[in-house]
């Protein structure tokens, strides 16, 4: 079983990650803007009201931003025991992850993927890994895997 501490440790180990003061929201800076990629899910515990918290962080679930709503729907359809959503997130590319259903290795892969989707790789990283496939095609070089 994965814990919130595991999620914090894994997210904080990714390059250029900023965590909120309470350590429940993780973002990566792209230019001047911080782009969130993982956060604690806030469960509704009371109907909407003017005073007091209507939502509180649920330590058994966290949310990640994925590339598209279609990707979110595919993840939920493929593994409904691990992934879910709520009506509040209709039309938003985020999926809820049940910590008791995923392994630490699953979370490592997932957080790295969603981080990559929000981070703009620095120039030194792009140089270290060479040109992209599209860049090699533009340069007229052969693309092999």
PDB file of C-alpha atoms in Angstrom:
ATOM      1  CA  UNK A   1       0.000   0.000   0.000  1.00  0.00           C
ATOM      2  CA  UNK A   2       1.248   3.443  -0.916  1.00  0.00           C
ATOM      3  CA  UNK A   3       1.079   6.298   1.594  1.00  0.00           C
ATOM      4  CA  UNK A   4       0.870  10.071   1.277  1.00  0.00           C
ATOM      5  CA  UNK A   5       4.480  10.185   2.496  1.00  0.00           C
ATOM      6  CA  UNK A   6       5.494   8.015  -0.483  1.00  0.00           C
ATOM      7  CA  UNK A   7       3.723  10.393  -2.878  1.00  0.00           C
ATOM      8  CA  UNK A   8       5.474  13.396  -1.287  1.00  0.00           C
ATOM      9  CA  UNK A   9       8.878  11.713  -1.457  1.00  0.00           C
ATOM     10  CA  UNK A  10       8.467  10.666  -5.100  1.00  0.00           C
ATOM     11  CA  UNK A  11       7.087  14.034  -6.262  1.00  0.00           C
ATOM     12  CA  UNK A  12       9.752  16.014  -4.391  1.00  0.00           C
ATOM     13  CA  UNK A  13      12.504  13.950  -6.037  1.00  0.00           C
ATOM     14  CA  UNK A  14      11.464  15.086  -9.529  1.00  0.00           C
ATOM     15  CA  UNK A  15      13.465  18.003 -10.997  1.00  0.00           C
ATOM     16  CA  UNK A  16      12.318  21.584 -10.337  1.00  0.00           C
ATOM     17  CA  UNK A  17       9.231  20.575  -8.321  1.00  0.00           C
ATOM     18  CA  UNK A  18       7.635  23.083  -5.984  1.00  0.00           C
ATOM     19  CA  UNK A  19       5.492  21.858  -3.100  1.00  0.00           C
ATOM     20  CA  UNK A  20       2.859  23.858  -1.271  1.00  0.00           C
ATOM     21  CA  UNK A  21       3.514  24.822   2.353  1.00  0.00           C
ATOM     22  CA  UNK A  22       1.439  21.862   3.580  1.00  0.00           C
ATOM     23  CA  UNK A  23       3.084  19.501   1.062  1.00  0.00           C
ATOM     24  CA  UNK A  24      -0.195  18.494  -0.558  1.00  0.00           C
ATOM     25  CA  UNK A  25       0.142  20.242  -3.935  1.00  0.00           C
ATOM     26  CA  UNK A  26       3.028  19.693  -6.359  1.00  0.00           C
ATOM     27  CA  UNK A  27       3.829  21.882  -9.339  1.00  0.00           C
ATOM     28  CA  UNK A  28       6.594  22.504 -11.809  1.00  0.00           C
ATOM     29  CA  UNK A  29       7.416  25.984 -13.057  1.00  0.00           C
ATOM     30  CA  UNK A  30       7.064  26.618 -16.779  1.00  0.00           C
ATOM     31  CA  UNK A  31       8.263  30.136 -17.437  1.00  0.00           C
ATOM     32  CA  UNK A  32       6.679  32.394 -14.834  1.00  0.00           C
ATOM     33  CA  UNK A  33       3.748  30.090 -14.115  1.00  0.00           C
ATOM     34  CA  UNK A  34       3.607  27.098 -11.754  1.00  0.00           C
ATOM     35  CA  UNK A  35       1.748  24.188 -13.348  1.00  0.00           C
ATOM     36  CA  UNK A  36       0.224  21.716 -10.892  1.00  0.00           C
ATOM     37  CA  UNK A  37       0.601  18.039 -11.683  1.00  0.00           C
ATOM     38  CA  UNK A  38      -0.418  16.283  -8.420  1.00  0.00           C
ATOM     39  CA  UNK A  39      -2.442  17.271  -5.382  1.00  0.00           C
ATOM     40  CA  UNK A  40      -4.352  15.815  -2.457  1.00  0.00           C
ATOM     41  CA  UNK A  41      -7.980  15.139  -3.265  1.00  0.00           C
ATOM     42  CA  UNK A  42     -10.331  17.218  -1.166  1.00  0.00           C
ATOM     43  CA  UNK A  43     -13.398  15.171  -0.332  1.00  0.00           C
ATOM     44  CA  UNK A  44     -16.743  16.891   0.143  1.00  0.00           C
ATOM     45  CA  UNK A  45     -17.836  16.281   3.725  1.00  0.00           C
ATOM     46  CA  UNK A  46     -20.692  18.758   3.927  1.00  0.00           C
ATOM     47  CA  UNK A  47     -23.070  20.416   1.503  1.00  0.00           C
ATOM     48  CA  UNK A  48     -22.037  23.818   0.219  1.00  0.00           C
ATOM     49  CA  UNK A  49     -22.157  26.301   3.016  1.00  0.00           C
ATOM     50  CA  UNK A  50     -20.896  29.769   3.792  1.00  0.00           C
ATOM     51  CA  UNK A  51     -18.808  28.896   6.862  1.00  0.00           C
ATOM     52  CA  UNK A  52     -16.418  26.108   7.622  1.00  0.00           C
ATOM     53  CA  UNK A  53     -14.710  23.708   5.272  1.00  0.00           C
ATOM     54  CA  UNK A  54     -17.006  21.803   2.942  1.00  0.00           C
ATOM     55  CA  UNK A  55     -14.036  19.779   1.671  1.00  0.00           C
ATOM     56  CA  UNK A  56     -11.129  18.213   3.532  1.00  0.00           C
ATOM     57  CA  UNK A  57      -8.052  16.399   2.201  1.00  0.00           C
ATOM     58  CA  UNK A  58      -8.589  12.631   1.964  1.00  0.00           C
ATOM     59  CA  UNK A  59      -5.264  10.883   2.694  1.00  0.00           C
ATOM     60  CA  UNK A  60      -6.323   7.772   0.771  1.00  0.00           C
ATOM     61  CA  UNK A  61      -6.697   9.497  -2.607  1.00  0.00           C
ATOM     62  CA  UNK A  62      -4.658  11.938  -4.635  1.00  0.00           C
ATOM     63  CA  UNK A  63      -5.273  13.555  -7.998  1.00  0.00           C
ATOM     64  CA  UNK A  64      -2.976  13.932 -10.999  1.00  0.00           C
ATOM     65  CA  UNK A  65      -3.348  16.013 -14.108  1.00  0.00           C
ATOM     66  CA  UNK A  66      -3.213  13.927 -17.277  1.00  0.00           C
ATOM     67  CA  UNK A  67      -2.864  15.061 -20.888  1.00  0.00           C
ATOM     68  CA  UNK A  68      -6.500  14.802 -21.953  1.00  0.00           C
ATOM     69  CA  UNK A  69      -9.936  13.822 -20.714  1.00  0.00           C
ATOM     70  CA  UNK A  70      -9.769  10.880 -23.138  1.00  0.00           C
ATOM     71  CA  UNK A  71      -6.604   9.625 -21.442  1.00  0.00           C
ATOM     72  CA  UNK A  72      -8.323   9.963 -18.055  1.00  0.00           C
ATOM     73  CA  UNK A  73     -11.297   7.950 -19.310  1.00  0.00           C
ATOM     74  CA  UNK A  74      -9.000   5.234 -20.706  1.00  0.00           C
ATOM     75  CA  UNK A  75      -7.154   4.939 -17.393  1.00  0.00           C
ATOM     76  CA  UNK A  76     -10.413   4.577 -15.480  1.00  0.00           C
ATOM     77  CA  UNK A  77     -11.803   2.033 -17.959  1.00  0.00           C
ATOM     78  CA  UNK A  78      -8.593  -0.032 -17.875  1.00  0.00           C
ATOM     79  CA  UNK A  79      -8.136  -0.099 -14.085  1.00  0.00           C
ATOM     80  CA  UNK A  80     -11.244   1.093 -12.207  1.00  0.00           C
ATOM     81  CA  UNK A  81      -9.917  -0.285  -8.908  1.00  0.00           C
ATOM     82  CA  UNK A  82      -6.980   2.152  -9.097  1.00  0.00           C
ATOM     83  CA  UNK A  83      -8.443   5.193 -10.871  1.00  0.00           C
ATOM     84  CA  UNK A  84     -11.697   7.114 -10.598  1.00  0.00           C
ATOM     85  CA  UNK A  85     -13.158  10.579 -10.985  1.00  0.00           C
ATOM     86  CA  UNK A  86     -15.990  12.636  -9.570  1.00  0.00           C
ATOM     87  CA  UNK A  87     -18.664  14.789 -11.229  1.00  0.00           C
ATOM     88  CA  UNK A  88     -16.814  17.916 -10.092  1.00  0.00           C
ATOM     89  CA  UNK A  89     -14.003  17.022 -12.553  1.00  0.00           C
ATOM     90  CA  UNK A  90     -16.177  16.493 -15.652  1.00  0.00           C
ATOM     91  CA  UNK A  91     -14.358  18.030 -18.596  1.00  0.00           C
ATOM     92  CA  UNK A  92     -11.078  18.458 -16.667  1.00  0.00           C
ATOM     93  CA  UNK A  93      -8.070  16.242 -17.456  1.00  0.00           C
ATOM     94  CA  UNK A  94      -7.436  14.883 -13.965  1.00  0.00           C
ATOM     95  CA  UNK A  95      -7.797  11.418 -12.498  1.00  0.00           C
ATOM     96  CA  UNK A  96      -8.133  10.360  -8.870  1.00  0.00           C
ATOM     97  CA  UNK A  97      -5.736   7.634  -7.696  1.00  0.00           C
ATOM     98  CA  UNK A  98      -6.656   5.302  -4.822  1.00  0.00           C
ATOM     99  CA  UNK A  99      -3.482   4.865  -2.758  1.00  0.00           C
ATOM    100  CA  UNK A 100      -4.527   1.520  -1.282  1.00  0.00           C
ATOM    101  CA  UNK A 101      -4.817   0.054  -4.807  1.00  0.00           C
ATOM    102  CA  UNK A 102      -1.481   1.182  -6.282  1.00  0.00           C
ATOM    103  CA  UNK A 103       2.077   0.191  -5.541  1.00  0.00           C
ATOM    104  CA  UNK A 104       4.953   2.586  -4.936  1.00  0.00           C
ATOM    105  CA  UNK A 105       6.341   1.571  -8.336  1.00  0.00           C
ATOM    106  CA  UNK A 106       3.002   2.474  -9.971  1.00  0.00           C
ATOM    107  CA  UNK A 107       3.114   5.909  -8.341  1.00  0.00           C
ATOM    108  CA  UNK A 108       6.723   6.468  -9.432  1.00  0.00           C
ATOM    109  CA  UNK A 109       5.810   5.777 -13.073  1.00  0.00           C
ATOM    110  CA  UNK A 110       2.592   7.793 -12.903  1.00  0.00           C
ATOM    111  CA  UNK A 111       4.126  10.872 -11.261  1.00  0.00           C
ATOM    112  CA  UNK A 112       7.073  10.867 -13.656  1.00  0.00           C
ATOM    113  CA  UNK A 113       4.666  10.749 -16.608  1.00  0.00           C
ATOM    114  CA  UNK A 114       2.398  13.535 -15.376  1.00  0.00           C
ATOM    115  CA  UNK A 115       5.419  15.637 -14.366  1.00  0.00           C
ATOM    116  CA  UNK A 116       6.838  15.214 -17.866  1.00  0.00           C
ATOM    117  CA  UNK A 117       3.527  16.381 -19.306  1.00  0.00           C
ATOM    118  CA  UNK A 118       3.675  19.657 -17.367  1.00  0.00           C
ATOM    119  CA  UNK A 119       7.416  20.364 -17.323  1.00  0.00           C
ATOM    120  CA  UNK A 120       9.238  22.135 -20.073  1.00  0.00           C
ATOM    121  CA  UNK A 121      12.555  20.329 -20.378  1.00  0.00           C
ATOM    122  CA  UNK A 122      15.532  22.634 -19.932  1.00  0.00           C
ATOM    123  CA  UNK A 123      17.822  23.090 -22.927  1.00  0.00           C
ATOM    124  CA  UNK A 124      20.598  21.071 -21.291  1.00  0.00           C
ATOM    125  CA  UNK A 125      18.240  18.070 -20.953  1.00  0.00           C
ATOM    126  CA  UNK A 126      17.202  18.282 -24.607  1.00  0.00           C
ATOM    127  CA  UNK A 127      20.877  18.450 -25.650  1.00  0.00           C
ATOM    128  CA  UNK A 128      21.773  15.488 -23.440  1.00  0.00           C
ATOM    129  CA  UNK A 129      19.089  13.276 -24.994  1.00  0.00           C
ATOM    130  CA  UNK A 130      19.687  14.446 -28.552  1.00  0.00           C
ATOM    131  CA  UNK A 131      17.129  15.782 -30.987  1.00  0.00           C
ATOM    132  CA  UNK A 132      13.588  14.503 -30.932  1.00  0.00           C
ATOM    133  CA  UNK A 133      12.269  12.196 -33.636  1.00  0.00           C
ATOM    134  CA  UNK A 134      10.623  15.189 -35.310  1.00  0.00           C
ATOM    135  CA  UNK A 135      13.926  17.081 -35.155  1.00  0.00           C
ATOM    136  CA  UNK A 136      15.794  14.184 -36.743  1.00  0.00           C
ATOM    137  CA  UNK A 137      13.209  13.933 -39.523  1.00  0.00           C
ATOM    138  CA  UNK A 138      13.461  17.677 -40.233  1.00  0.00           C
ATOM    139  CA  UNK A 139      17.233  17.316 -40.418  1.00  0.00           C
ATOM    140  CA  UNK A 140      16.833  14.450 -42.906  1.00  0.00           C
ATOM    141  CA  UNK A 141      18.391  11.900 -40.569  1.00  0.00           C
ATOM    142  CA  UNK A 142      17.259   8.325 -40.310  1.00  0.00           C
ATOM    143  CA  UNK A 143      14.940   7.544 -37.415  1.00  0.00           C
ATOM    144  CA  UNK A 144      15.640   4.231 -35.722  1.00  0.00           C
ATOM    145  CA  UNK A 145      14.655   2.878 -32.353  1.00  0.00           C
TER     146      UNK A 145
END
